[in-house]
Amino acid sequence: QKFMEKAEELNVPLWMGETGENVNEWYAALYPLALNLGIGYNLWPWKKMECTNSPYSIRKPKEYQMILDYMKGGSKPEQKKAMEILDEYLENIKMENCVEHPEVTCYVFRKPPFSIRATDFDECPGRGKSFSGTGIENPEISYRRGCGMKLVELRGVQEKKFVFDCQWDRFGLVLREGEFVCYSLDAQKAVEVEITFAPGYQGGVLSLGRGQENAETAKTGKKEKDEKEVLVDSCQKKVKVHAGAGTGALVVRALDGEVCLEKLEFREI
């Protein structure tokens, strides 16, 4: 928020050059958020070797380890050998020689198949529209602070997988009767939504529907004709629900009880 306020004060645009591109679900959270807030962003189409979290992965040259070993203080390769390795790298970096990972692009644009953490519900257009924001927050959790939704810790802090691992995926979202959240997605076909729940909650009844009209009526409790009701018992780990095609958000609202959502997975059907 402070960066947006400073950009407005200086009348300059915001630009996000790095997102911390190591986890696909982080893409699904961050890129749509930046777009909705009017923040420009950069997506590196390919820059890493032998990876699965970039739209394209560069194949590692056969003897590239010799270069890496030298950079860490090992023996220096002969110039001819070094040139051979780097020439192979330049050939491998051509997009037609890379390994494509189309699933990464799906996460960036929220096009099925993709998954998203339940705590990454839409920030915009805001309280009362893309989330209810009427709950009591957990004061011990800073992630999404100020949203008026209750987040809980599903596991403790663990050793970081990479240097800027913020471990945002250790949280779950609690929904109680009358609360709702929206998840924008771009699905040209009908989708199957699989919701994962955390144990230890009483269970309840959820309603799922697509479109802005569902988000607007979620506040009143009025049921739209295309909404699906799902009964979730206290021991249930997952449920699957079908939703229609389109670009409208998926609205999840609690009609009764209390449940804790971990993540949502979207697949075309």
Short mmCIF file of N, CA and C in Angstrom, two decimals, residues 2 24 29 42 49 53 88 105-106 124 126 128 143 145 148 161 175 231:
data_model
loop_
_atom_site.label_atom_id
_atom_site.label_comp_id
_atom_site.label_asym_id
_atom_site.label_seq_id
_atom_site.Cartn_x
_atom_site.Cartn_y
_atom_site.Cartn_z
N LYS A 2 1.96 1.24 0.76
CA LYS A 2 2.81 2.43 0.84
C LYS A 2 3.44 2.77 -0.50
N ASN A 24 4.53 -21.86 -8.70
CA ASN A 24 3.47 -21.50 -9.64
C ASN A 24 2.26 -20.86 -8.96
N ALA A 29 -1.29 -15.83 -7.55
CA ALA A 29 -1.65 -14.83 -6.55
C ALA A 29 -1.21 -13.43 -6.96
N ASN A 42 6.79 -7.61 -15.09
CA ASN A 42 7.63 -8.33 -16.04
C ASN A 42 7.54 -9.82 -15.75
N MET A 49 17.90 -22.54 -16.42
CA MET A 49 18.16 -23.85 -17.01
C MET A 49 17.54 -24.96 -16.16
N ASN A 53 9.51 -23.87 -13.44
CA ASN A 53 8.71 -22.73 -13.01
C ASN A 53 8.92 -21.50 -13.90
N GLU A 88 27.34 -24.00 -26.96
CA GLU A 88 26.20 -24.90 -26.82
C GLU A 88 25.07 -24.21 -26.06
N THR A 105 2.22 -20.51 -17.71
CA THR A 105 1.41 -19.43 -18.28
C THR A 105 -0.03 -19.53 -17.79
N CYS A 106 -0.52 -20.74 -17.60
CA CYS A 106 -1.88 -20.92 -17.07
C CYS A 106 -2.00 -20.31 -15.68
N CYS A 124 -9.36 -6.89 -5.39
CA CYS A 124 -10.19 -5.87 -6.04
C CYS A 124 -11.48 -6.51 -6.58
N GLY A 126 -12.68 -5.00 -3.84
CA GLY A 126 -12.50 -4.67 -2.44
C GLY A 126 -13.53 -5.23 -1.50
N GLY A 128 -16.55 -6.16 0.70
CA GLY A 128 -17.97 -6.14 0.41
C GLY A 128 -18.31 -6.49 -1.03
N TYR A 143 -0.05 -11.57 6.87
CA TYR A 143 -0.45 -11.74 5.47
C TYR A 143 -1.92 -11.37 5.31
N ARG A 145 -3.27 -8.64 6.05
CA ARG A 145 -3.74 -7.88 7.21
C ARG A 145 -4.61 -6.70 6.76
N GLY A 148 -10.12 -8.10 6.95
CA GLY A 148 -11.34 -8.48 7.66
C GLY A 148 -11.75 -9.92 7.44
N LYS A 161 12.94 -22.85 1.30
CA LYS A 161 13.30 -23.62 0.12
C LYS A 161 14.21 -22.81 -0.81
N LEU A 175 -13.98 -19.62 6.72
CA LEU A 175 -15.24 -19.00 6.31
C LEU A 175 -16.33 -19.41 7.28
N LEU A 231 -22.30 -29.56 0.76
CA LEU A 231 -22.26 -29.89 2.18
C LEU A 231 -20.86 -30.41 2.52
#
